[in-house]
Amino acid sequence: MLIKKLEELTFLTSKDGCRIKEIIHPGQNGTDPGVSLAWAEVPPGGATVPHRLAMTEIYFVLAGRGVMHINEEEAEVGPGQAVYIPRRQTQFIKNISEEPLRFLCVCHPAYDPEGDEVVHEPR
């Protein structure tokens, strides 16, 4: 049985500039390579860098409010909402609250930095 405690995990900075803690990842845990789970945080007024993933991603917002951008679409998101991000779509999220924006990230297949491309487009 694999059980992880968030407070025992180390922060990393992803390619999009987001602070993350990888909770479940096959490269670290020997789990099924079909999925990974990370906890992410964007500070007040901050935003991730526009990027594209080779994998499908789902965000589940835990705290704070943000504006999610996928290609030309944008929508405000908050606690209890999930966002489906199809693979190879330009995406970023901006924190519009006065508290950290915290969310879970599920990737299928599991997140691989080789499939994470930073896109230099104006926000």
Tab-separated table of N, CA, C and O in Angstrom:
chain	number	residue	atom	x	y	z
A	1	MET	N	0.854	-1.176	0.000
A	1	MET	CA	0.000	0.000	0.000
A	1	MET	C	0.895	1.233	0.000
A	1	MET	O	1.822	1.335	0.795
A	2	LEU	N	0.596	2.149	-0.881
A	2	LEU	CA	1.356	3.393	-0.996
A	2	LEU	C	0.517	4.538	-0.434
A	2	LEU	O	-0.574	4.803	-0.927
A	3	ILE	N	1.020	5.177	0.610
A	3	ILE	CA	0.344	6.326	1.211
A	3	ILE	C	1.370	7.444	1.323
A	3	ILE	O	2.487	7.227	1.789
A	4	LYS	N	1.000	8.647	0.877
A	4	LYS	CA	1.903	9.796	0.920
A	4	LYS	C	1.275	10.901	1.745
A	4	LYS	O	0.063	11.092	1.709
A	5	LYS	N	2.101	11.674	2.464
A	5	LYS	CA	1.648	12.849	3.202
A	5	LYS	C	2.179	14.085	2.495
A	5	LYS	O	3.391	14.209	2.287
A	6	LEU	N	1.294	14.989	2.145
A	6	LEU	CA	1.674	16.194	1.417
A	6	LEU	C	2.773	16.966	2.144
A	6	LEU	O	3.736	17.421	1.523
A	7	GLU	N	2.649	17.111	3.460
A	7	GLU	CA	3.628	17.904	4.216
A	7	GLU	C	5.025	17.284	4.238
A	7	GLU	O	5.998	17.955	4.549
A	8	GLU	N	5.142	16.027	3.861
A	8	GLU	CA	6.455	15.371	3.834
A	8	GLU	C	7.115	15.429	2.455
A	8	GLU	O	8.251	15.005	2.298
A	9	LEU	N	6.413	15.956	1.466
A	9	LEU	CA	6.943	16.027	0.104
A	9	LEU	C	7.685	17.327	-0.131
A	9	LEU	O	7.376	18.356	0.460
A	10	THR	N	8.666	17.300	-1.016
A	10	THR	CA	9.500	18.457	-1.338
A	10	THR	C	8.901	19.255	-2.484
A	10	THR	O	8.420	18.692	-3.461
A	11	PHE	N	8.962	20.588	-2.361
A	11	PHE	CA	8.522	21.458	-3.455
A	11	PHE	C	9.508	21.392	-4.612
A	11	PHE	O	10.722	21.361	-4.413
A	12	LEU	N	8.987	21.397	-5.815
A	12	LEU	CA	9.760	21.510	-7.053
A	12	LEU	C	9.166	22.668	-7.836
A	12	LEU	O	8.019	23.045	-7.615
A	13	THR	N	9.920	23.209	-8.774
A	13	THR	CA	9.375	24.220	-9.682
A	13	THR	C	9.281	23.580	-11.055
A	13	THR	O	10.283	23.105	-11.598
A	14	SER	N	8.075	23.544	-11.608
A	14	SER	CA	7.870	22.926	-12.916
A	14	SER	C	8.306	23.878	-14.027
A	14	SER	O	8.581	25.051	-13.787
A	15	LYS	N	8.331	23.383	-15.259
A	15	LYS	CA	8.727	24.209	-16.403
A	15	LYS	C	7.857	25.441	-16.576
A	15	LYS	O	8.296	26.451	-17.092
A	16	ASP	N	6.582	25.351	-16.148
A	16	ASP	CA	5.682	26.496	-16.304
A	16	ASP	C	5.794	27.487	-15.146
A	16	ASP	O	5.063	28.458	-15.070
A	17	GLY	N	6.740	27.236	-14.217
A	17	GLY	CA	6.978	28.158	-13.120
A	17	GLY	C	6.134	27.905	-11.888
A	17	GLY	O	6.227	28.623	-10.900
A	18	CYS	N	5.310	26.892	-11.906
A	18	CYS	CA	4.421	26.569	-10.796
A	18	CYS	C	5.184	25.779	-9.731
A	18	CYS	O	6.012	24.924	-10.051
A	19	ARG	N	4.879	26.081	-8.453
A	19	ARG	CA	5.441	25.276	-7.358
A	19	ARG	C	4.584	24.031	-7.221
A	19	ARG	O	3.360	24.129	-7.098
A	20	ILE	N	5.233	22.873	-7.288
A	20	ILE	CA	4.479	21.624	-7.211
A	20	ILE	C	5.109	20.661	-6.209
A	20	ILE	O	6.277	20.789	-5.847
A	21	LYS	N	4.291	19.712	-5.790
A	21	LYS	CA	4.754	18.553	-5.037
A	21	LYS	C	4.212	17.346	-5.775
A	21	LYS	O	2.992	17.212	-5.927
A	22	GLU	N	5.097	16.503	-6.295
A	22	GLU	CA	4.638	15.295	-6.971
A	22	GLU	C	4.193	14.294	-5.907
A	22	GLU	O	4.990	13.884	-5.070
A	23	ILE	N	2.927	13.949	-5.947
A	23	ILE	CA	2.365	13.044	-4.945
A	23	ILE	C	2.561	11.596	-5.392
A	23	ILE	O	3.145	10.790	-4.686
A	24	ILE	N	2.051	11.284	-6.565
A	24	ILE	CA	2.186	9.935	-7.128
A	24	ILE	C	2.770	10.079	-8.536
A	24	ILE	O	2.195	10.769	-9.377
A	25	HIS	N	3.907	9.437	-8.756
A	25	HIS	CA	4.538	9.463	-10.079
A	25	HIS	C	5.281	8.146	-10.279
A	25	HIS	O	6.032	7.723	-9.397
A	26	PRO	N	5.077	7.493	-11.431
A	26	PRO	CA	5.706	6.195	-11.649
A	26	PRO	C	7.231	6.234	-11.576
A	26	PRO	O	7.856	5.262	-11.167
A	27	GLY	N	7.838	7.358	-11.935
A	27	GLY	CA	9.293	7.471	-11.875
A	27	GLY	C	9.827	7.475	-10.457
A	27	GLY	O	10.999	7.182	-10.225
A	28	GLN	N	8.978	7.788	-9.499
A	28	GLN	CA	9.405	7.833	-8.101
A	28	GLN	C	8.831	6.691	-7.277
A	28	GLN	O	9.397	6.320	-6.254
A	29	ASN	N	7.680	6.183	-7.671
A	29	ASN	CA	6.976	5.223	-6.843
A	29	ASN	C	6.788	3.849	-7.473
A	29	ASN	O	6.217	2.978	-6.839
A	30	GLY	N	7.189	3.682	-8.725
A	30	GLY	CA	6.985	2.403	-9.390
A	30	GLY	C	5.518	2.095	-9.643
A	30	GLY	O	5.137	0.936	-9.789
A	31	THR	N	4.689	3.143	-9.703
A	31	THR	CA	3.263	2.958	-9.944
A	31	THR	C	2.994	2.828	-11.441
A	31	THR	O	3.885	3.005	-12.269
A	32	ASP	N	1.758	2.576	-11.798
A	32	ASP	CA	1.338	2.448	-13.187
A	32	ASP	C	1.718	3.716	-13.959
A	32	ASP	O	1.394	4.822	-13.519
A	33	PRO	N	2.393	3.589	-15.102
A	33	PRO	CA	2.804	4.775	-15.866
A	33	PRO	C	1.662	5.524	-16.525
A	33	PRO	O	1.864	6.559	-17.150
A	34	GLY	N	0.434	5.030	-16.369
A	34	GLY	CA	-0.713	5.657	-17.014
A	34	GLY	C	-1.187	6.940	-16.372
A	34	GLY	O	-1.980	7.665	-16.964
A	35	VAL	N	-0.704	7.271	-15.149
A	35	VAL	CA	-1.240	8.447	-14.468
A	35	VAL	C	-0.240	8.981	-13.440
A	35	VAL	O	0.565	8.236	-12.898
A	36	SER	N	-0.310	10.291	-13.227
A	36	SER	CA	0.454	10.922	-12.144
A	36	SER	C	-0.434	11.950	-11.467
A	36	SER	O	-1.409	12.433	-12.048
A	37	LEU	N	-0.084	12.274	-10.214
A	37	LEU	CA	-0.849	13.228	-9.419
A	37	LEU	C	0.119	14.179	-8.739
A	37	LEU	O	1.092	13.739	-8.119
A	38	ALA	N	-0.136	15.477	-8.880
A	38	ALA	CA	0.702	16.494	-8.234
A	38	ALA	C	-0.182	17.534	-7.568
A	38	ALA	O	-1.327	17.751	-7.956
A	39	TRP	N	0.362	18.187	-6.557
A	39	TRP	CA	-0.269	19.306	-5.856
A	39	TRP	C	0.467	20.553	-6.324
A	39	TRP	O	1.706	20.562	-6.376
A	40	ALA	N	-0.269	21.594	-6.699
A	40	ALA	CA	0.350	22.794	-7.268
A	40	ALA	C	-0.108	24.044	-6.543
A	40	ALA	O	-1.201	24.083	-5.981
A	41	GLU	N	0.750	25.074	-6.591
A	41	GLU	CA	0.435	26.344	-5.938
A	41	GLU	C	0.973	27.501	-6.781
A	41	GLU	O	2.110	27.467	-7.236
A	42	VAL	N	0.125	28.511	-6.969
A	42	VAL	CA	0.496	29.746	-7.660
A	42	VAL	C	0.241	30.889	-6.675
A	42	VAL	O	-0.862	30.990	-6.131
A	43	PRO	N	1.239	31.746	-6.420
A	43	PRO	CA	1.057	32.812	-5.427
A	43	PRO	C	0.052	33.868	-5.888
A	43	PRO	O	-0.236	33.984	-7.089
A	44	PRO	N	-0.472	34.666	-4.946
A	44	PRO	CA	-1.397	35.741	-5.310
A	44	PRO	C	-0.792	36.642	-6.399
A	44	PRO	O	0.376	37.026	-6.314
A	45	GLY	N	-1.582	36.908	-7.443
A	45	GLY	CA	-1.122	37.745	-8.547
A	45	GLY	C	-0.207	37.041	-9.526
A	45	GLY	O	0.126	37.586	-10.573
A	46	GLY	N	0.190	35.811	-9.236
A	46	GLY	CA	1.098	35.065	-10.104
A	46	GLY	C	0.366	34.306	-11.189
A	46	GLY	O	-0.870	34.228	-11.197
A	47	ALA	N	1.140	33.754	-12.092
A	47	ALA	CA	0.578	32.958	-13.190
A	47	ALA	C	1.614	31.946	-13.644
A	47	ALA	O	2.816	32.166	-13.485
A	48	THR	N	1.137	30.860	-14.206
A	48	THR	CA	2.060	29.918	-14.832
A	48	THR	C	2.420	30.456	-16.215
A	48	THR	O	1.742	31.336	-16.751
A	49	VAL	N	3.466	29.910	-16.784
A	49	VAL	CA	3.926	30.301	-18.117
A	49	VAL	C	3.114	29.513	-19.144
A	49	VAL	O	2.872	28.315	-18.947
A	50	PRO	N	2.680	30.145	-20.225
A	50	PRO	CA	1.973	29.383	-21.257
A	50	PRO	C	2.820	28.187	-21.709
A	50	PRO	O	4.021	28.312	-21.962
A	51	HIS	N	2.187	27.023	-21.769
A	51	HIS	CA	2.885	25.803	-22.141
A	51	HIS	C	1.899	24.806	-22.735
A	51	HIS	O	0.690	24.980	-22.638
A	52	ARG	N	2.468	23.770	-23.365
A	52	ARG	CA	1.676	22.684	-23.951
A	52	ARG	C	2.232	21.366	-23.414
A	52	ARG	O	3.441	21.193	-23.366
A	53	LEU	N	1.334	20.465	-23.081
A	53	LEU	CA	1.746	19.139	-22.633
A	53	LEU	C	1.396	18.093	-23.674
A	53	LEU	O	0.383	18.207	-24.357
A	54	ALA	N	2.220	17.068	-23.764
A	54	ALA	CA	1.952	15.951	-24.667
A	54	ALA	C	0.950	14.989	-24.050
A	54	ALA	O	0.552	14.014	-24.677
A	55	MET	N	0.554	15.276	-22.808
A	55	MET	CA	-0.401	14.417	-22.112
A	55	MET	C	-1.660	15.197	-21.757
A	55	MET	O	-1.638	16.423	-21.731
A	56	THR	N	-2.743	14.496	-21.507
A	56	THR	CA	-3.979	15.114	-21.037
A	56	THR	C	-3.780	15.479	-19.573
A	56	THR	O	-3.131	14.748	-18.828
A	57	GLU	N	-4.367	16.619	-19.155
A	57	GLU	CA	-4.223	17.052	-17.768
A	57	GLU	C	-5.582	17.486	-17.229
A	57	GLU	O	-6.417	18.004	-17.972
A	58	ILE	N	-5.780	17.265	-15.954
A	58	ILE	CA	-6.970	17.747	-15.258
A	58	ILE	C	-6.507	18.501	-14.025
A	58	ILE	O	-5.667	18.009	-13.268
A	59	TYR	N	-7.027	19.725	-13.856
A	59	TYR	CA	-6.810	20.494	-12.630
A	59	TYR	C	-8.057	20.355	-11.768
A	59	TYR	O	-9.171	20.412	-12.288
A	60	PHE	N	-7.846	20.219	-10.457
A	60	PHE	CA	-8.950	20.269	-9.513
A	60	PHE	C	-8.599	21.324	-8.471
A	60	PHE	O	-7.639	21.155	-7.716
A	61	VAL	N	-9.348	22.431	-8.464
A	61	VAL	CA	-9.027	23.574	-7.616
A	61	VAL	C	-9.437	23.296	-6.168
A	61	VAL	O	-10.583	22.932	-5.894
A	62	LEU	N	-8.475	23.523	-5.270
A	62	LEU	CA	-8.695	23.314	-3.834
A	62	LEU	C	-8.935	24.625	-3.091
A	62	LEU	O	-9.747	24.679	-2.171
A	63	ALA	N	-8.201	25.688	-3.468
A	63	ALA	CA	-8.286	26.976	-2.762
A	63	ALA	C	-7.883	28.100	-3.694
A	63	ALA	O	-7.096	27.903	-4.616
A	64	GLY	N	-8.416	29.292	-3.435
A	64	GLY	CA	-8.103	30.461	-4.262
A	64	GLY	C	-9.000	30.531	-5.482
A	64	GLY	O	-9.882	29.686	-5.685
A	65	ARG	N	-8.770	31.554	-6.281
A	65	ARG	CA	-9.519	31.734	-7.526
A	65	ARG	C	-8.514	32.045	-8.626
A	65	ARG	O	-7.515	32.709	-8.389
A	66	GLY	N	-8.827	31.569	-9.820
A	66	GLY	CA	-7.923	31.808	-10.932
A	66	GLY	C	-8.685	31.980	-12.220
A	66	GLY	O	-9.892	31.741	-12.293
A	67	VAL	N	-7.961	32.420	-13.237
A	67	VAL	CA	-8.501	32.444	-14.601
A	67	VAL	C	-7.693	31.431	-15.393
A	67	VAL	O	-6.470	31.561	-15.530
A	68	MET	N	-8.374	30.405	-15.886
A	68	MET	CA	-7.768	29.343	-16.675
A	68	MET	C	-7.827	29.729	-18.134
A	68	MET	O	-8.875	30.167	-18.625
A	69	HIS	N	-6.709	29.591	-18.810
A	69	HIS	CA	-6.600	29.889	-20.245
A	69	HIS	C	-6.235	28.601	-20.979
A	69	HIS	O	-5.246	27.957	-20.635
A	70	ILE	N	-7.041	28.238	-21.961
A	70	ILE	CA	-6.730	27.122	-22.854
A	70	ILE	C	-6.942	27.636	-24.263
A	70	ILE	O	-8.067	27.978	-24.643
A	71	ASN	N	-5.860	27.728	-25.019
A	71	ASN	CA	-5.882	28.356	-26.345
A	71	ASN	C	-6.512	29.741	-26.217
A	71	ASN	O	-6.057	30.539	-25.420
A	72	GLU	N	-7.569	30.026	-26.954
A	72	GLU	CA	-8.196	31.356	-26.921
A	72	GLU	C	-9.312	31.464	-25.880
A	72	GLU	O	-9.878	32.537	-25.697
A	73	GLU	N	-9.627	30.357	-25.212
A	73	GLU	CA	-10.697	30.370	-24.213
A	73	GLU	C	-10.147	30.723	-22.839
A	73	GLU	O	-9.006	30.401	-22.522
A	74	GLU	N	-10.988	31.383	-22.016
A	74	GLU	CA	-10.622	31.637	-20.630
A	74	GLU	C	-11.876	31.586	-19.773
A	74	GLU	O	-12.972	31.887	-20.244
A	75	ALA	N	-11.677	31.157	-18.523
A	75	ALA	CA	-12.808	31.069	-17.595
A	75	ALA	C	-12.277	31.165	-16.174
A	75	ALA	O	-11.195	30.669	-15.863
A	76	GLU	N	-13.079	31.805	-15.321
A	76	GLU	CA	-12.726	31.890	-13.910
A	76	GLU	C	-13.031	30.549	-13.253
A	76	GLU	O	-14.053	29.927	-13.533
A	77	VAL	N	-12.129	30.113	-12.366
A	77	VAL	CA	-12.296	28.843	-11.663
A	77	VAL	C	-12.026	29.037	-10.178
A	77	VAL	O	-11.293	29.940	-9.776
A	78	GLY	N	-12.639	28.183	-9.366
A	78	GLY	CA	-12.461	28.258	-7.924
A	78	GLY	C	-12.612	26.897	-7.279
A	78	GLY	O	-12.758	25.873	-7.960
A	79	PRO	N	-12.591	26.865	-5.944
A	79	PRO	CA	-12.633	25.607	-5.203
A	79	PRO	C	-13.795	24.703	-5.619
A	79	PRO	O	-14.912	25.157	-5.841
A	80	GLY	N	-13.464	23.430	-5.753
A	80	GLY	CA	-14.468	22.437	-6.112
A	80	GLY	C	-14.685	22.280	-7.605
A	80	GLY	O	-15.488	21.449	-8.019
A	81	GLN	N	-13.955	23.048	-8.429
A	81	GLN	CA	-14.120	22.935	-9.879
A	81	GLN	C	-12.939	22.179	-10.496
A	81	GLN	O	-11.800	22.308	-10.051
A	82	ALA	N	-13.246	21.414	-11.531
A	82	ALA	CA	-12.235	20.681	-12.284
A	82	ALA	C	-12.158	21.261	-13.690
A	82	ALA	O	-13.169	21.687	-14.247
A	83	VAL	N	-10.953	21.280	-14.241
A	83	VAL	CA	-10.724	21.768	-15.605
A	83	VAL	C	-10.039	20.650	-16.396
A	83	VAL	O	-8.983	20.153	-15.988
A	84	TYR	N	-10.633	20.267	-17.509
A	84	TYR	CA	-10.058	19.265	-18.409
A	84	TYR	C	-9.226	19.987	-19.454
A	84	TYR	O	-9.731	20.888	-20.140
A	85	ILE	N	-7.959	19.612	-19.575
A	85	ILE	CA	-7.047	20.259	-20.528
A	85	ILE	C	-6.573	19.199	-21.530
A	85	ILE	O	-5.755	18.340	-21.191
A	86	PRO	N	-7.095	19.249	-22.759
A	86	PRO	CA	-6.663	18.267	-23.759
A	86	PRO	C	-5.171	18.412	-24.077
A	86	PRO	O	-4.606	19.501	-23.989
A	87	ARG	N	-4.575	17.319	-24.468
A	87	ARG	CA	-3.148	17.345	-24.807
A	87	ARG	C	-2.864	18.309	-25.957
A	87	ARG	O	-3.737	18.571	-26.787
A	88	ARG	N	-1.666	18.867	-25.922
A	88	ARG	CA	-1.126	19.764	-26.955
A	88	ARG	C	-1.894	21.075	-27.118
A	88	ARG	O	-1.856	21.693	-28.173
A	89	GLN	N	-2.586	21.503	-26.068
A	89	GLN	CA	-3.283	22.789	-26.093
A	89	GLN	C	-2.471	23.788	-25.255
A	89	GLN	O	-1.965	23.431	-24.195
A	90	THR	N	-2.357	25.024	-25.728
A	90	THR	CA	-1.638	26.035	-24.969
A	90	THR	C	-2.470	26.399	-23.743
A	90	THR	O	-3.647	26.723	-23.862
A	91	GLN	N	-1.839	26.334	-22.569
A	91	GLN	CA	-2.554	26.551	-21.323
A	91	GLN	C	-1.724	27.362	-20.333
A	91	GLN	O	-0.500	27.314	-20.359
A	92	PHE	N	-2.417	28.111	-19.485
A	92	PHE	CA	-1.815	28.707	-18.299
A	92	PHE	C	-2.938	29.140	-17.376
A	92	PHE	O	-4.093	29.239	-17.782
A	93	ILE	N	-2.582	29.361	-16.109
A	93	ILE	CA	-3.571	29.796	-15.133
A	93	ILE	C	-3.011	30.975	-14.360
A	93	ILE	O	-1.816	31.011	-14.041
A	94	LYS	N	-3.864	31.979	-14.111
A	94	LYS	CA	-3.472	33.176	-13.375
A	94	LYS	C	-4.269	33.224	-12.072
A	94	LYS	O	-5.479	33.047	-12.074
A	95	ASN	N	-3.552	33.475	-10.981
A	95	ASN	CA	-4.205	33.600	-9.678
A	95	ASN	C	-4.771	35.007	-9.561
A	95	ASN	O	-4.034	35.989	-9.639
A	96	ILE	N	-6.084	35.116	-9.342
A	96	ILE	CA	-6.730	36.434	-9.211
A	96	ILE	C	-7.218	36.668	-7.783
A	96	ILE	O	-7.953	37.617	-7.530
A	97	SER	N	-6.791	35.817	-6.851
A	97	SER	CA	-7.220	35.971	-5.460
A	97	SER	C	-6.070	36.509	-4.607
A	97	SER	O	-4.938	36.625	-5.073
A	98	GLU	N	-6.381	36.822	-3.371
A	98	GLU	CA	-5.376	37.340	-2.446
A	98	GLU	C	-4.766	36.232	-1.603
A	98	GLU	O	-4.068	36.505	-0.627
A	99	GLU	N	-5.039	35.006	-1.973
A	99	GLU	CA	-4.476	33.841	-1.294
A	99	GLU	C	-3.834	32.951	-2.352
A	99	GLU	O	-4.096	33.103	-3.550
A	100	PRO	N	-2.974	32.013	-1.931
A	100	PRO	CA	-2.408	31.100	-2.926
A	100	PRO	C	-3.513	30.320	-3.644
A	100	PRO	O	-4.493	29.918	-3.032
A	101	LEU	N	-3.333	30.138	-4.941
A	101	LEU	CA	-4.209	29.289	-5.745
A	101	LEU	C	-3.623	27.884	-5.656
A	101	LEU	O	-2.470	27.666	-6.047
A	102	ARG	N	-4.392	26.953	-5.107
A	102	ARG	CA	-3.898	25.588	-4.918
A	102	ARG	C	-4.805	24.625	-5.659
A	102	ARG	O	-6.031	24.729	-5.585
A	103	PHE	N	-4.167	23.692	-6.361
A	103	PHE	CA	-4.952	22.734	-7.146
A	103	PHE	C	-4.187	21.433	-7.312
A	103	PHE	O	-2.957	21.396	-7.178
A	104	LEU	N	-4.931	20.370	-7.586
A	104	LEU	CA	-4.347	19.078	-7.918
A	104	LEU	C	-4.231	18.986	-9.430
A	104	LEU	O	-5.082	19.510	-10.157
A	105	CYS	N	-3.187	18.306	-9.904
A	105	CYS	CA	-2.969	18.077	-11.335
A	105	CYS	C	-2.871	16.570	-11.573
A	105	CYS	O	-2.018	15.911	-10.978
A	106	VAL	N	-3.736	16.064	-12.423
A	106	VAL	CA	-3.691	14.663	-12.818
A	106	VAL	C	-3.277	14.632	-14.280
A	106	VAL	O	-3.871	15.338	-15.104
A	107	CYS	N	-2.255	13.844	-14.603
A	107	CYS	CA	-1.809	13.717	-16.000
A	107	CYS	C	-1.954	12.275	-16.458
A	107	CYS	O	-1.662	11.335	-15.724
A	108	HIS	N	-2.414	12.143	-17.716
A	108	HIS	CA	-2.526	10.831	-18.352
A	108	HIS	C	-1.988	10.919	-19.774
A	108	HIS	O	-2.481	11.739	-20.549
A	109	PRO	N	-0.970	10.136	-20.146
A	109	PRO	CA	-0.168	9.320	-19.247
A	109	PRO	C	0.576	10.196	-18.245
A	109	PRO	O	0.470	11.414	-18.291
A	110	ALA	N	1.348	9.572	-17.368
A	110	ALA	CA	2.043	10.296	-16.306
A	110	ALA	C	2.882	11.442	-16.864
A	110	ALA	O	3.412	11.368	-17.975
A	111	TYR	N	2.971	12.523	-16.081
A	111	TYR	CA	3.742	13.698	-16.479
A	111	TYR	C	5.172	13.304	-16.837
A	111	TYR	O	5.827	12.549	-16.128
A	112	ASP	N	5.644	13.859	-17.946
A	112	ASP	CA	7.017	13.661	-18.410
A	112	ASP	C	7.523	15.016	-18.883
A	112	ASP	O	6.946	15.607	-19.805
A	113	PRO	N	8.591	15.548	-18.267
A	113	PRO	CA	9.088	16.868	-18.673
A	113	PRO	C	9.473	16.956	-20.149
A	113	PRO	O	9.451	18.020	-20.740
A	114	GLU	N	9.770	15.819	-20.759
A	114	GLU	CA	10.083	15.806	-22.199
A	114	GLU	C	8.873	16.233	-23.027
A	114	GLU	O	9.019	16.723	-24.134
A	115	GLY	N	7.669	16.021	-22.487
A	115	GLY	CA	6.444	16.373	-23.197
A	115	GLY	C	5.848	17.691	-22.729
A	115	GLY	O	4.670	17.943	-22.951
A	116	ASP	N	6.658	18.530	-22.093
A	116	ASP	CA	6.205	19.828	-21.574
A	116	ASP	C	6.954	20.924	-22.327
A	116	ASP	O	8.149	21.100	-22.149
A	117	GLU	N	6.231	21.636	-23.182
A	117	GLU	CA	6.836	22.651	-24.051
A	117	GLU	C	6.372	24.046	-23.623
A	117	GLU	O	5.177	24.344	-23.659
A	118	VAL	N	7.322	24.893	-23.234
A	118	VAL	CA	6.998	26.283	-22.896
A	118	VAL	C	6.725	27.028	-24.188
A	118	VAL	O	7.440	26.895	-25.180
A	119	VAL	N	5.648	27.826	-24.181
A	119	VAL	CA	5.230	28.583	-25.353
A	119	VAL	C	5.402	30.062	-25.018
A	119	VAL	O	4.861	30.536	-24.014
A	120	HIS	N	6.130	30.767	-25.827
A	120	HIS	CA	6.351	32.195	-25.569
A	120	HIS	C	5.352	33.019	-26.357
A	120	HIS	O	5.619	33.477	-27.443
A	121	GLU	N	4.165	33.127	-25.771
A	121	GLU	CA	3.091	33.914	-26.375
A	121	GLU	C	2.684	34.989	-25.388
A	121	GLU	O	2.768	34.787	-24.185
A	122	PRO	N	2.245	36.142	-25.861
A	122	PRO	CA	1.797	37.176	-24.917
A	122	PRO	C	0.597	36.724	-24.104
A	122	PRO	O	-0.234	35.983	-24.599
A	123	ARG	N	0.555	37.138	-22.840
A	123	ARG	CA	-0.573	36.800	-21.958
A	123	ARG	C	-1.513	37.948	-21.972
A	123	ARG	O	-1.818	38.677	-21.229
